[in-house]
Amino acid sequence: TQSRSSAASDVYKRQGMEYMMKAIQAWALATLMAMTALAWAQDERVASQQEQTALAVTIYNNDLALVKDQRRVRLVNGDNRLAWRDVSARIQPETALLRSTDGARIRLLEQNFDFDLLTPQSLLAKSVGESVRVFRPPHPMTGVESVEQATVLAANDGVVLKFADRVETGIPGRMAFNAVPASLRERPTLSMLLRHEGTAERMLELSYLTGGLSWKADYVAELSAKEDSLDLNGWVTLTNVSGTAYHNALLQLVAGDVQRVRPEPRPMLRAMTAEAAADVREEALFEYHLYTLERPTTLLDRQTKQVALLSAQQVPVSKEYLLRGADFYYQGQHSDMGRRRPAVFLEFHNQGGSLGVPLPKGVVRVYKRDQAGRAQFIGEDAIDHTPRGEKVRLKLGEAFDITAEKRQTDYQRIAAYGGRGGVHESAYELTVRNAKREKIVIKVVEPIAGDWQMVAESQPHKKETANTAVWQLTVPAEGKAVLTWRVRVRY
């Protein structure tokens, strides 16, 4: 019995020694990691936003931006490890270019984009295979918090910990890590290895392309009471979901469709702010137009901001009612063409006065004041990039008080060439009723395919294009007007 007791004591001693040796090894490894991380941190030079001396951001229409970030950085002689913090989280690393703006000779040897950001989950995932300390909740009677050493085995769907005598899942308390892995950054960082001669402060500029920044134009127009002019205000809507903020940046906007190899997905946005009365300078840039805000602005991450683009007063405008037919009506016999309402358009020329600048594509929203003086929304339409001197045409909807009824009064197939080909002759009657208290003019557009000839008509038409007949039909107030025509078509 005494022999068995002595043997058991030896086993316990060996297990204790093994446990102690493993604990010492884990401590030594953790210490080495901490010292390595500390040495790396001491060797690395950080360029933060506090050292920023200038920032310029050029934003394009299609979720693309060019960032030029200038900072003052102290470099030593030889190789320098530089951490350029707060770059865009959607940077295109292959486009990054570092240069000296004060004439210093630097040579870039290596660069890495560190986008694996420090979070509790990423810290746990990077610690797989490493030793951690697990603090148990205080004992309810004694209030003493116990601590154990454990190894992280897995951190996928939860955590698996290996203790000296068991394996547990889940976190039984709070965990303490020996160090932060060097690959984890608290902010998006571009780390670089560069070579420099001498020790001095240098002005370095990092430029790169990034996604997550975009802009579009929005316009607000107020139609006058007589509907013969409008006041137009343009806004630039900026969106930033790039993962970083841009403080006091010189902001430039490029209007035009820039060729890109592949588009990037456009992310969601969140907050919104607005700034009025911004001064914007416009100039030509290659085959595009460049708009420069005359004062610096700040664009925070996950923010939408609006700045004023232009303001033009009493821009002459004309209103048009349009009825457009379809060419297939001239290829056969039709019993019912239905009742329709004419579309309402507003037109103005981008010229003269405070307008006359290239208009970026966007949405124009039109308002008109009611009799009580309250502005009411009356329609919106999208416009494309519009140069100086070009016409802007907006479709606002359909007229309520104007109705049109079109019917086919005769049809003959004079000659057949096989299938639906041959010579067709058909006659039509269009009746337009106007419930307004003033007369109106309706533009009637009839597309006619093939070789056609107007045989008869109640009023002369205008041939605007080879396949289009156009009439300007005047309809009296609270009355009606009738237009008739007969066409011979050869297919």
Tab-separated table of C-alpha atoms in Angstrom:
chain	number	residue	atom	x	y	z
A	1	THR	CA	0.000	0.000	0.000
A	2	GLN	CA	2.843	2.343	0.891
A	3	SER	CA	4.475	1.533	-2.468
A	4	ARG	CA	1.278	2.319	-4.355
A	5	SER	CA	0.912	5.611	-2.508
A	6	SER	CA	4.502	6.552	-3.336
A	7	ALA	CA	3.933	5.723	-7.036
A	8	ALA	CA	0.781	7.848	-7.120
A	9	SER	CA	2.675	10.708	-5.516
A	10	ASP	CA	5.358	10.448	-8.226
A	11	VAL	CA	2.670	10.568	-10.953
A	12	TYR	CA	1.115	13.679	-9.421
A	13	LYS	CA	4.544	15.295	-9.198
A	14	ARG	CA	5.291	14.519	-12.861
A	15	GLN	CA	1.896	15.867	-13.945
A	16	GLY	CA	2.482	18.974	-11.887
A	17	MET	CA	5.915	19.456	-13.433
A	18	GLU	CA	4.455	18.949	-16.946
A	19	TYR	CA	1.704	21.424	-16.248
A	20	MET	CA	4.262	23.902	-14.892
A	21	MET	CA	6.535	23.449	-17.943
A	22	LYS	CA	3.568	23.988	-20.316
A	23	ALA	CA	2.582	27.102	-18.394
A	24	ILE	CA	6.168	28.406	-18.580
A	25	GLN	CA	6.294	27.669	-22.324
A	26	ALA	CA	2.959	29.423	-22.903
A	27	TRP	CA	4.171	32.404	-20.874
A	28	ALA	CA	7.460	32.501	-22.799
A	29	LEU	CA	5.642	32.324	-26.142
A	30	ALA	CA	3.219	35.068	-25.126
A	31	THR	CA	6.111	37.206	-23.910
A	32	LEU	CA	7.968	36.678	-27.176
A	33	MET	CA	4.862	37.635	-29.170
A	34	ALA	CA	4.360	40.743	-27.080
A	35	MET	CA	8.011	41.732	-27.480
A	36	THR	CA	7.832	41.122	-31.247
A	37	ALA	CA	4.664	43.181	-31.579
A	38	LEU	CA	6.226	45.917	-29.426
A	39	ALA	CA	9.386	45.906	-31.530
A	40	TRP	CA	7.312	46.051	-34.720
A	41	ALA	CA	5.259	48.938	-33.319
A	42	GLN	CA	8.424	50.789	-32.260
A	43	ASP	CA	10.019	50.196	-35.666
A	44	GLU	CA	6.909	51.324	-37.588
A	45	ARG	CA	6.324	55.016	-38.174
A	46	VAL	CA	2.691	56.096	-38.149
A	47	ALA	CA	1.317	58.768	-40.482
A	48	SER	CA	-2.055	59.715	-39.028
A	49	GLN	CA	-4.595	62.358	-39.988
A	50	GLN	CA	-3.021	64.685	-37.425
A	51	GLU	CA	0.000	64.996	-39.748
A	52	GLN	CA	-2.241	65.785	-42.731
A	53	THR	CA	-1.414	69.098	-44.420
A	54	ALA	CA	-3.637	68.946	-47.518
A	55	LEU	CA	-6.411	66.725	-48.868
A	56	ALA	CA	-8.057	66.761	-52.297
A	57	VAL	CA	-10.838	64.432	-53.419
A	58	THR	CA	-12.078	64.171	-57.016
A	59	ILE	CA	-15.360	62.255	-57.265
A	60	TYR	CA	-16.776	60.738	-60.445
A	61	ASN	CA	-20.385	59.823	-61.274
A	62	ASN	CA	-19.908	56.044	-61.227
A	63	ASP	CA	-18.807	55.228	-57.654
A	64	LEU	CA	-15.188	56.204	-58.149
A	65	ALA	CA	-12.952	58.818	-56.550
A	66	LEU	CA	-9.342	59.969	-56.685
A	67	VAL	CA	-7.885	60.833	-53.265
A	68	LYS	CA	-4.717	62.912	-52.852
A	69	ASP	CA	-3.617	62.902	-49.212
A	70	GLN	CA	-0.559	64.950	-48.202
A	71	ARG	CA	1.090	64.468	-44.791
A	72	ARG	CA	4.254	65.553	-42.993
A	73	VAL	CA	6.244	62.457	-41.957
A	74	ARG	CA	9.611	62.131	-40.239
A	75	LEU	CA	11.845	59.591	-42.018
A	76	VAL	CA	15.152	58.123	-40.909
A	77	ASN	CA	18.132	57.094	-42.969
A	78	GLY	CA	17.707	53.702	-44.645
A	79	ASP	CA	14.581	51.567	-44.648
A	80	ASN	CA	11.409	52.955	-43.072
A	81	ARG	CA	8.248	51.067	-42.212
A	82	LEU	CA	5.402	53.551	-42.632
A	83	ALA	CA	1.779	52.990	-41.588
A	84	TRP	CA	-0.500	55.407	-43.477
A	85	ARG	CA	-3.650	55.335	-41.398
A	86	ASP	CA	-7.242	56.258	-42.291
A	87	VAL	CA	-7.118	55.409	-45.958
A	88	SER	CA	-10.380	54.413	-47.614
A	89	ALA	CA	-11.553	50.918	-46.703
A	90	ARG	CA	-12.438	50.508	-50.403
A	91	ILE	CA	-9.085	51.649	-51.747
A	92	GLN	CA	-7.805	50.005	-54.923
A	93	PRO	CA	-4.295	49.198	-53.611
A	94	GLU	CA	-2.848	48.670	-57.074
A	95	THR	CA	-3.533	52.353	-57.860
A	96	ALA	CA	-1.724	53.725	-54.776
A	97	LEU	CA	1.155	56.085	-55.559
A	98	LEU	CA	3.444	57.596	-52.907
A	99	ARG	CA	5.646	60.536	-53.848
A	100	SER	CA	7.560	63.329	-52.170
A	101	THR	CA	6.332	66.859	-52.819
A	102	ASP	CA	9.448	68.560	-51.439
A	103	GLY	CA	12.002	66.975	-53.779
A	104	ALA	CA	13.213	64.226	-51.439
A	105	ARG	CA	14.400	60.985	-52.989
A	106	ILE	CA	12.402	58.030	-51.727
A	107	ARG	CA	12.136	54.518	-53.079
A	108	LEU	CA	9.064	52.438	-52.368
A	109	LEU	CA	10.000	48.791	-51.810
A	110	GLU	CA	6.757	47.214	-50.588
A	111	GLN	CA	3.217	48.117	-49.643
A	112	ASN	CA	0.358	46.235	-47.970
A	113	PHE	CA	-3.257	47.204	-47.510
A	114	ASP	CA	-4.291	46.129	-44.003
A	115	PHE	CA	-8.079	45.985	-44.116
A	116	ASP	CA	-8.536	43.282	-41.437
A	117	LEU	CA	-9.782	45.605	-38.699
A	118	LEU	CA	-9.543	44.974	-34.971
A	119	THR	CA	-12.796	43.663	-33.496
A	120	PRO	CA	-13.477	41.210	-30.665
A	121	GLN	CA	-14.261	38.513	-33.228
A	122	SER	CA	-11.216	39.183	-35.421
A	123	LEU	CA	-8.953	39.258	-32.345
A	124	LEU	CA	-10.326	35.887	-31.272
A	125	ALA	CA	-9.967	34.427	-34.779
A	126	LYS	CA	-6.340	35.579	-35.016
A	127	SER	CA	-5.592	34.004	-31.620
A	128	VAL	CA	-6.377	30.425	-32.676
A	129	GLY	CA	-3.513	28.262	-31.397
A	130	GLU	CA	-2.419	30.956	-28.952
A	131	SER	CA	-2.608	31.047	-25.175
A	132	VAL	CA	-5.125	33.302	-23.414
A	133	ARG	CA	-6.119	33.938	-19.830
A	134	VAL	CA	-9.707	33.180	-18.872
A	135	PHE	CA	-11.123	35.058	-15.889
A	136	ARG	CA	-14.012	33.346	-14.159
A	137	PRO	CA	-16.815	35.436	-12.649
A	138	PRO	CA	-16.246	36.242	-8.956
A	139	HIS	CA	-17.348	33.568	-6.511
A	140	PRO	CA	-20.723	34.548	-4.997
A	141	MET	CA	-19.514	33.834	-1.477
A	142	THR	CA	-15.903	34.993	-1.518
A	143	GLY	CA	-16.017	37.516	-4.391
A	144	VAL	CA	-12.687	36.153	-5.656
A	145	GLU	CA	-12.149	36.083	-9.424
A	146	SER	CA	-10.227	32.991	-10.562
A	147	VAL	CA	-8.013	32.860	-13.629
A	148	GLU	CA	-6.891	29.954	-15.819
A	149	GLN	CA	-4.612	29.578	-18.806
A	150	ALA	CA	-6.181	28.129	-21.977
A	151	THR	CA	-5.415	27.633	-25.643
A	152	VAL	CA	-7.841	28.805	-28.347
A	153	LEU	CA	-8.598	25.772	-30.543
A	154	ALA	CA	-11.283	27.271	-32.784
A	155	ALA	CA	-13.288	30.498	-33.197
A	156	ASN	CA	-15.739	29.855	-36.017
A	157	ASP	CA	-19.299	29.451	-34.726
A	158	GLY	CA	-18.375	30.279	-31.154
A	159	VAL	CA	-15.139	29.485	-29.357
A	160	VAL	CA	-13.408	26.224	-28.294
A	161	LEU	CA	-10.883	26.458	-25.439
A	162	LYS	CA	-8.407	23.804	-24.265
A	163	PHE	CA	-7.556	23.959	-20.600
A	164	ALA	CA	-4.938	21.809	-18.822
A	165	ASP	CA	-7.427	19.053	-18.007
A	166	ARG	CA	-10.419	19.621	-20.340
A	167	VAL	CA	-11.872	21.257	-23.455
A	168	GLU	CA	-14.726	23.755	-23.157
A	169	THR	CA	-16.953	25.529	-25.683
A	170	GLY	CA	-18.187	29.045	-25.219
A	171	ILE	CA	-16.562	31.741	-23.119
A	172	PRO	CA	-17.032	30.944	-19.417
A	173	GLY	CA	-15.932	34.447	-18.411
A	174	ARG	CA	-13.890	37.242	-19.863
A	175	MET	CA	-10.735	36.620	-21.859
A	176	ALA	CA	-7.429	38.459	-21.756
A	177	PHE	CA	-5.061	38.373	-24.743
A	178	ASN	CA	-1.321	38.762	-24.510
A	179	ALA	CA	-1.017	41.109	-27.498
A	180	VAL	CA	-2.753	42.392	-30.605
A	181	PRO	CA	-1.577	40.545	-33.732
A	182	ALA	CA	0.417	42.753	-36.055
A	183	SER	CA	-1.967	41.996	-38.954
A	184	LEU	CA	-4.922	43.593	-37.172
A	185	ARG	CA	-5.426	47.354	-37.462
A	186	GLU	CA	-7.854	49.568	-35.615
A	187	ARG	CA	-8.341	51.593	-38.835
A	188	PRO	CA	-7.838	50.873	-42.559
A	189	THR	CA	-4.094	51.266	-43.071
A	190	LEU	CA	-1.687	51.184	-45.998
A	191	SER	CA	1.631	49.922	-44.646
A	192	MET	CA	4.710	50.623	-46.735
A	193	LEU	CA	8.401	49.824	-46.723
A	194	LEU	CA	10.397	52.646	-48.271
A	195	ARG	CA	14.038	53.678	-48.479
A	196	HIS	CA	15.186	57.219	-47.698
A	197	GLU	CA	18.541	58.969	-47.470
A	198	GLY	CA	19.085	61.024	-44.316
A	199	THR	CA	16.877	61.830	-41.361
A	200	ALA	CA	14.357	64.638	-41.831
A	201	GLU	CA	10.678	65.576	-41.971
A	202	ARG	CA	9.302	65.075	-45.462
A	203	MET	CA	6.127	66.103	-47.255
A	204	LEU	CA	4.667	62.921	-48.722
A	205	GLU	CA	1.565	62.612	-50.875
A	206	LEU	CA	-0.394	59.390	-51.245
A	207	SER	CA	-2.824	59.244	-54.167
A	208	TYR	CA	-5.165	56.365	-54.926
A	209	LEU	CA	-8.473	55.422	-56.524
A	210	THR	CA	-11.285	54.200	-54.328
A	211	GLY	CA	-14.886	53.122	-54.417
A	212	GLY	CA	-17.509	54.167	-51.890
A	213	LEU	CA	-17.573	57.820	-52.992
A	214	SER	CA	-20.054	59.086	-55.566
A	215	TRP	CA	-22.112	62.123	-56.483
A	216	LYS	CA	-25.150	63.073	-58.495
A	217	ALA	CA	-26.955	66.259	-59.387
A	218	ASP	CA	-30.473	67.113	-58.231
A	219	TYR	CA	-32.423	70.126	-59.438
A	220	VAL	CA	-35.412	71.958	-57.969
A	221	ALA	CA	-37.443	74.135	-60.351
A	222	GLU	CA	-40.318	76.447	-59.433
A	223	LEU	CA	-42.684	77.285	-62.282
A	224	SER	CA	-44.080	80.798	-62.471
A	225	ALA	CA	-47.811	81.525	-62.185
A	226	LYS	CA	-48.060	82.229	-65.935
A	227	GLU	CA	-45.990	79.086	-66.679
A	228	ASP	CA	-43.653	81.058	-68.937
A	229	SER	CA	-40.510	80.937	-66.737
A	230	LEU	CA	-38.987	79.005	-63.870
A	231	ASP	CA	-36.430	79.432	-61.111
A	232	LEU	CA	-33.860	76.625	-61.138
A	233	ASN	CA	-31.609	75.558	-58.275
A	234	GLY	CA	-29.072	72.755	-58.605
A	235	TRP	CA	-27.712	70.633	-55.778
A	236	VAL	CA	-24.847	68.182	-55.660
A	237	THR	CA	-25.619	65.097	-53.569
A	238	LEU	CA	-22.442	63.450	-52.238
A	239	THR	CA	-22.371	59.976	-50.687
A	240	ASN	CA	-19.520	58.503	-48.671
A	241	VAL	CA	-19.479	54.857	-47.615
A	242	SER	CA	-15.743	54.377	-48.162
A	243	GLY	CA	-14.952	53.559	-44.532
A	244	THR	CA	-13.164	56.793	-43.633
A	245	ALA	CA	-13.885	60.505	-43.283
A	246	TYR	CA	-12.410	63.331	-45.373
A	247	HIS	CA	-11.885	66.481	-43.320
A	248	ASN	CA	-11.474	69.940	-44.888
A	249	ALA	CA	-10.966	68.485	-48.328
A	250	LEU	CA	-10.716	70.329	-51.625
A	251	LEU	CA	-13.648	68.742	-53.416
A	252	GLN	CA	-13.853	68.351	-57.195
A	253	LEU	CA	-16.550	66.621	-59.222
A	254	VAL	CA	-16.201	65.162	-62.714
A	255	ALA	CA	-19.341	65.063	-64.869
A	256	GLY	CA	-19.213	62.525	-67.679
A	257	ASP	CA	-19.089	58.805	-68.273
A	258	VAL	CA	-15.501	57.727	-67.603
A	259	GLN	CA	-14.523	54.347	-69.066
A	260	ARG	CA	-13.781	51.710	-66.436
A	261	VAL	CA	-12.739	48.084	-66.751
A	262	ARG	CA	-15.319	46.752	-64.299
A	263	PRO	CA	-17.935	48.471	-62.157
A	264	GLU	CA	-18.059	48.086	-58.399
A	265	PRO	CA	-21.273	47.527	-56.398
A	266	ARG	CA	-22.802	50.612	-54.895
A	267	PRO	CA	-23.324	50.267	-51.128
A	268	MET	CA	-26.057	51.589	-48.873
A	269	LEU	CA	-25.894	55.037	-47.274
A	270	ARG	CA	-27.194	56.405	-44.035
A	271	ALA	CA	-26.984	59.971	-42.679
A	272	MET	CA	-27.764	63.197	-44.560
A	273	THR	CA	-26.692	66.824	-44.183
A	274	ALA	CA	-27.053	69.840	-46.443
A	275	GLU	CA	-25.046	72.992	-47.111
A	276	ALA	CA	-26.350	75.918	-49.126
A	277	ALA	CA	-24.714	78.685	-51.140
A	278	ALA	CA	-21.567	76.839	-52.121
A	279	ASP	CA	-19.442	78.520	-54.810
A	280	VAL	CA	-18.656	76.105	-57.622
A	281	ARG	CA	-16.213	76.729	-60.473
A	282	GLU	CA	-16.670	74.814	-63.731
A	283	GLU	CA	-14.082	73.976	-66.387
A	284	ALA	CA	-13.546	71.546	-69.255
A	285	LEU	CA	-11.442	68.453	-68.533
A	286	PHE	CA	-10.650	66.220	-71.525
A	287	GLU	CA	-14.115	65.148	-72.768
A	288	TYR	CA	-15.742	65.791	-69.386
A	289	HIS	CA	-16.504	68.750	-67.133
A	290	LEU	CA	-14.886	69.445	-63.778
A	291	TYR	CA	-16.697	71.259	-60.953
A	292	THR	CA	-14.567	72.591	-58.082
A	293	LEU	CA	-16.000	73.727	-54.757
A	294	GLU	CA	-14.306	76.992	-53.868
A	295	ARG	CA	-14.152	76.203	-50.161
A	296	PRO	CA	-13.050	73.050	-48.305
A	297	THR	CA	-15.735	70.711	-47.047
A	298	THR	CA	-15.880	67.715	-44.722
A	299	LEU	CA	-17.498	64.467	-45.816
A	300	LEU	CA	-17.936	61.991	-42.976
A	301	ASP	CA	-18.112	58.237	-43.384
A	302	ARG	CA	-21.607	56.857	-44.036
A	303	GLN	CA	-22.963	60.301	-44.802
A	304	THR	CA	-24.893	61.962	-47.608
A	305	LYS	CA	-24.242	65.677	-48.027
A	306	GLN	CA	-25.776	68.227	-50.369
A	307	VAL	CA	-24.035	71.387	-51.542
A	308	ALA	CA	-25.405	74.094	-53.846
A	309	LEU	CA	-24.353	73.791	-57.491
A	310	LEU	CA	-26.160	76.642	-59.292
A	311	SER	CA	-29.047	79.070	-59.046
A	312	ALA	CA	-30.834	80.645	-62.019
A	313	GLN	CA	-33.858	82.933	-61.903
A	314	GLN	CA	-36.626	83.515	-64.461
A	315	VAL	CA	-35.409	81.051	-67.052
A	316	PRO	CA	-37.768	81.262	-70.076
A	317	VAL	CA	-39.761	78.064	-70.467
A	318	SER	CA	-42.407	76.736	-72.843
A	319	LYS	CA	-45.105	74.135	-72.237
A	320	GLU	CA	-46.105	71.533	-74.806
A	321	TYR	CA	-48.966	69.031	-75.021
A	322	LEU	CA	-47.975	65.970	-77.044
A	323	LEU	CA	-50.035	63.145	-78.547
A	324	ARG	CA	-47.908	60.436	-80.151
A	325	GLY	CA	-49.296	57.570	-82.197
A	326	ALA	CA	-47.769	54.246	-83.267
A	327	ASP	CA	-46.668	53.046	-86.718
A	328	PHE	CA	-48.326	49.600	-86.486
A	329	TYR	CA	-51.751	51.253	-86.878
A	330	TYR	CA	-50.906	51.792	-90.577
A	331	GLN	CA	-50.347	48.103	-91.311
A	332	GLY	CA	-53.874	46.782	-90.911
A	333	GLN	CA	-57.438	47.311	-89.782
A	334	HIS	CA	-58.144	48.453	-86.200
A	335	SER	CA	-61.535	48.822	-84.579
A	336	ASP	CA	-60.625	50.568	-81.306
A	337	MET	CA	-57.662	52.789	-80.482
A	338	GLY	CA	-58.917	53.923	-77.081
A	339	ARG	CA	-59.022	57.253	-75.294
A	340	ARG	CA	-55.799	58.925	-74.248
A	341	ARG	CA	-54.513	62.029	-72.517
A	342	PRO	CA	-51.667	64.114	-73.943
A	343	ALA	CA	-48.286	64.142	-72.204
A	344	VAL	CA	-47.164	67.468	-70.732
A	345	PHE	CA	-43.614	68.703	-71.369
A	346	LEU	CA	-41.631	71.746	-70.240
A	347	GLU	CA	-38.701	72.973	-72.339
A	348	PHE	CA	-35.968	75.530	-71.721
A	349	HIS	CA	-32.564	76.274	-73.218
A	350	ASN	CA	-29.398	76.017	-71.184
A	351	GLN	CA	-28.093	79.434	-72.091
A	352	GLY	CA	-27.801	83.040	-70.935
A	353	GLY	CA	-28.079	84.726	-67.556
A	354	SER	CA	-27.083	82.732	-64.520
A	355	LEU	CA	-27.681	79.469	-66.372
A	356	GLY	CA	-25.555	78.662	-69.433
A	357	VAL	CA	-23.233	76.188	-67.657
A	358	PRO	CA	-22.912	72.472	-68.448
A	359	LEU	CA	-25.575	70.669	-66.428
A	360	PRO	CA	-24.599	67.263	-64.971
A	361	LYS	CA	-27.148	64.511	-65.393
A	362	GLY	CA	-29.656	64.225	-62.606
A	363	VAL	CA	-33.317	64.542	-61.666
A	364	VAL	CA	-35.276	67.794	-62.043
A	365	ARG	CA	-38.214	68.154	-59.670
A	366	VAL	CA	-40.739	70.855	-60.574
A	367	TYR	CA	-43.019	72.768	-58.203
A	368	LYS	CA	-45.703	75.428	-58.663
A	369	ARG	CA	-47.381	77.598	-56.050
A	370	ASP	CA	-51.118	77.260	-55.464
A	371	GLN	CA	-53.484	80.177	-54.873
A	372	ALA	CA	-52.521	80.223	-51.191
A	373	GLY	CA	-48.831	80.561	-52.095
A	374	ARG	CA	-47.815	77.045	-51.113
A	375	ALA	CA	-45.408	75.233	-53.437
A	376	GLN	CA	-46.892	71.989	-54.771
A	377	PHE	CA	-45.013	69.181	-56.517
A	378	ILE	CA	-46.157	68.802	-60.161
A	379	GLY	CA	-43.709	66.270	-61.611
A	380	GLU	CA	-40.108	65.218	-62.165
A	381	ASP	CA	-37.905	63.893	-64.938
A	382	ALA	CA	-34.291	62.813	-65.418
A	383	ILE	CA	-31.933	64.739	-67.681
A	384	ASP	CA	-28.672	63.619	-69.265
A	385	HIS	CA	-25.434	65.640	-69.252
A	386	THR	CA	-26.476	68.845	-71.021
A	387	PRO	CA	-23.871	71.179	-72.602
A	388	ARG	CA	-24.278	74.934	-72.953
A	389	GLY	CA	-26.840	75.999	-75.524
A	390	GLU	CA	-28.672	72.665	-75.561
A	391	LYS	CA	-32.376	72.223	-74.851
A	392	VAL	CA	-33.676	70.638	-71.649
A	393	ARG	CA	-36.959	68.780	-72.073
A	394	LEU	CA	-38.937	67.515	-69.072
A	395	LYS	CA	-41.951	65.221	-69.106
A	396	LEU	CA	-44.089	66.029	-66.060
A	397	GLY	CA	-47.090	63.759	-66.579
A	398	GLU	CA	-50.384	63.774	-68.470
A	399	ALA	CA	-52.987	66.533	-68.785
A	400	PHE	CA	-56.128	66.029	-66.686
A	401	ASP	CA	-58.533	68.339	-68.559
A	402	ILE	CA	-57.596	67.234	-72.083
A	403	THR	CA	-58.744	63.983	-73.662
A	404	ALA	CA	-58.175	62.581	-77.141
A	405	GLU	CA	-60.053	59.860	-79.002
A	406	LYS	CA	-58.632	58.374	-82.199
A	407	ARG	CA	-60.402	55.986	-84.558
A	408	GLN	CA	-59.782	54.444	-87.967
A	409	THR	CA	-62.547	55.474	-90.380
A	410	ASP	CA	-61.410	53.510	-93.454
A	411	TYR	CA	-58.908	50.858	-94.494
A	412	GLN	CA	-58.040	49.355	-97.874
A	413	ARG	CA	-55.308	46.982	-99.002
A	414	ILE	CA	-54.769	48.136	-102.546
A	415	ALA	CA	-51.992	45.711	-103.523
A	416	ALA	CA	-50.419	42.655	-101.901
A	417	TYR	CA	-46.758	41.607	-102.153
A	418	GLY	CA	-46.962	38.552	-99.913
A	419	GLY	CA	-47.459	38.392	-96.169
A	420	ARG	CA	-48.318	41.868	-94.802
A	421	GLY	CA	-46.384	43.657	-97.528
A	422	GLY	CA	-48.071	45.693	-100.238
A	423	VAL	CA	-49.919	49.010	-100.510
A	424	HIS	CA	-52.219	50.031	-97.637
A	425	GLU	CA	-54.499	53.058	-97.495
A	426	SER	CA	-56.215	54.065	-94.281
A	427	ALA	CA	-58.080	57.060	-92.885
A	428	TYR	CA	-58.209	58.361	-89.299
A	429	GLU	CA	-60.117	60.820	-87.167
A	430	LEU	CA	-58.725	62.386	-83.995
A	431	THR	CA	-61.069	64.273	-81.665
A	432	VAL	CA	-59.513	66.370	-78.871
A	433	ARG	CA	-61.670	67.845	-76.099
A	434	ASN	CA	-60.453	70.693	-73.897
A	435	ALA	CA	-62.126	71.379	-70.527
A	436	LYS	CA	-59.770	74.249	-69.714
A	437	ARG	CA	-60.889	77.892	-69.714
A	438	GLU	CA	-58.201	78.824	-72.226
A	439	LYS	CA	-57.387	77.508	-75.663
A	440	ILE	CA	-54.525	75.090	-76.093
A	441	VAL	CA	-52.283	73.801	-78.868
A	442	ILE	CA	-51.706	70.046	-79.141
A	443	LYS	CA	-48.724	68.644	-81.023
A	444	VAL	CA	-49.897	65.513	-82.823
A	445	VAL	CA	-47.080	63.178	-83.900
A	446	GLU	CA	-47.823	60.173	-86.109
A	447	PRO	CA	-44.943	57.766	-86.870
A	448	ILE	CA	-45.520	56.170	-90.303
A	449	ALA	CA	-43.186	53.414	-91.456
A	450	GLY	CA	-42.431	52.522	-95.078
A	451	ASP	CA	-42.905	54.678	-98.187
A	452	TRP	CA	-45.908	56.866	-97.409
A	453	GLN	CA	-47.940	59.641	-98.996
A	454	MET	CA	-50.544	61.897	-97.436
A	455	VAL	CA	-53.613	61.567	-99.638
A	456	ALA	CA	-55.945	63.937	-97.759
A	457	GLU	CA	-55.977	65.929	-94.499
A	458	SER	CA	-58.131	68.523	-92.757
A	459	GLN	CA	-55.101	70.765	-92.125
A	460	PRO	CA	-51.533	70.690	-93.493
A	461	HIS	CA	-48.960	68.527	-91.755
A	462	LYS	CA	-45.203	69.003	-91.359
A	463	LYS	CA	-42.815	66.222	-92.216
A	464	GLU	CA	-40.291	66.499	-89.363
A	465	THR	CA	-38.457	63.272	-90.250
A	466	ALA	CA	-38.702	60.673	-93.005
A	467	ASN	CA	-41.243	58.630	-91.037
A	468	THR	CA	-43.069	61.315	-89.018
A	469	ALA	CA	-46.071	63.514	-89.775
A	470	VAL	CA	-46.741	66.365	-87.310
A	471	TRP	CA	-49.741	68.657	-86.841
A	472	GLN	CA	-50.216	71.601	-84.501
A	473	LEU	CA	-53.885	71.343	-83.525
A	474	THR	CA	-55.549	74.313	-81.824
A	475	VAL	CA	-58.375	73.409	-79.453
A	476	PRO	CA	-60.709	76.190	-78.220
A	477	ALA	CA	-61.429	76.781	-74.539
A	478	GLU	CA	-64.071	74.384	-73.215
A	479	GLY	CA	-64.458	73.024	-76.718
A	480	LYS	CA	-63.142	70.421	-79.129
A	481	ALA	CA	-61.206	70.112	-82.393
A	482	VAL	CA	-61.211	67.335	-84.984
A	483	LEU	CA	-58.282	66.309	-87.173
A	484	THR	CA	-58.712	63.905	-90.107
A	485	TRP	CA	-56.181	62.439	-92.531
A	486	ARG	CA	-55.755	59.670	-95.108
A	487	VAL	CA	-52.406	57.978	-95.806
A	488	ARG	CA	-51.224	55.578	-98.471
A	489	VAL	CA	-48.321	53.379	-97.332
A	490	ARG	CA	-46.147	51.014	-99.381
A	491	TYR	CA	-44.177	48.331	-97.474
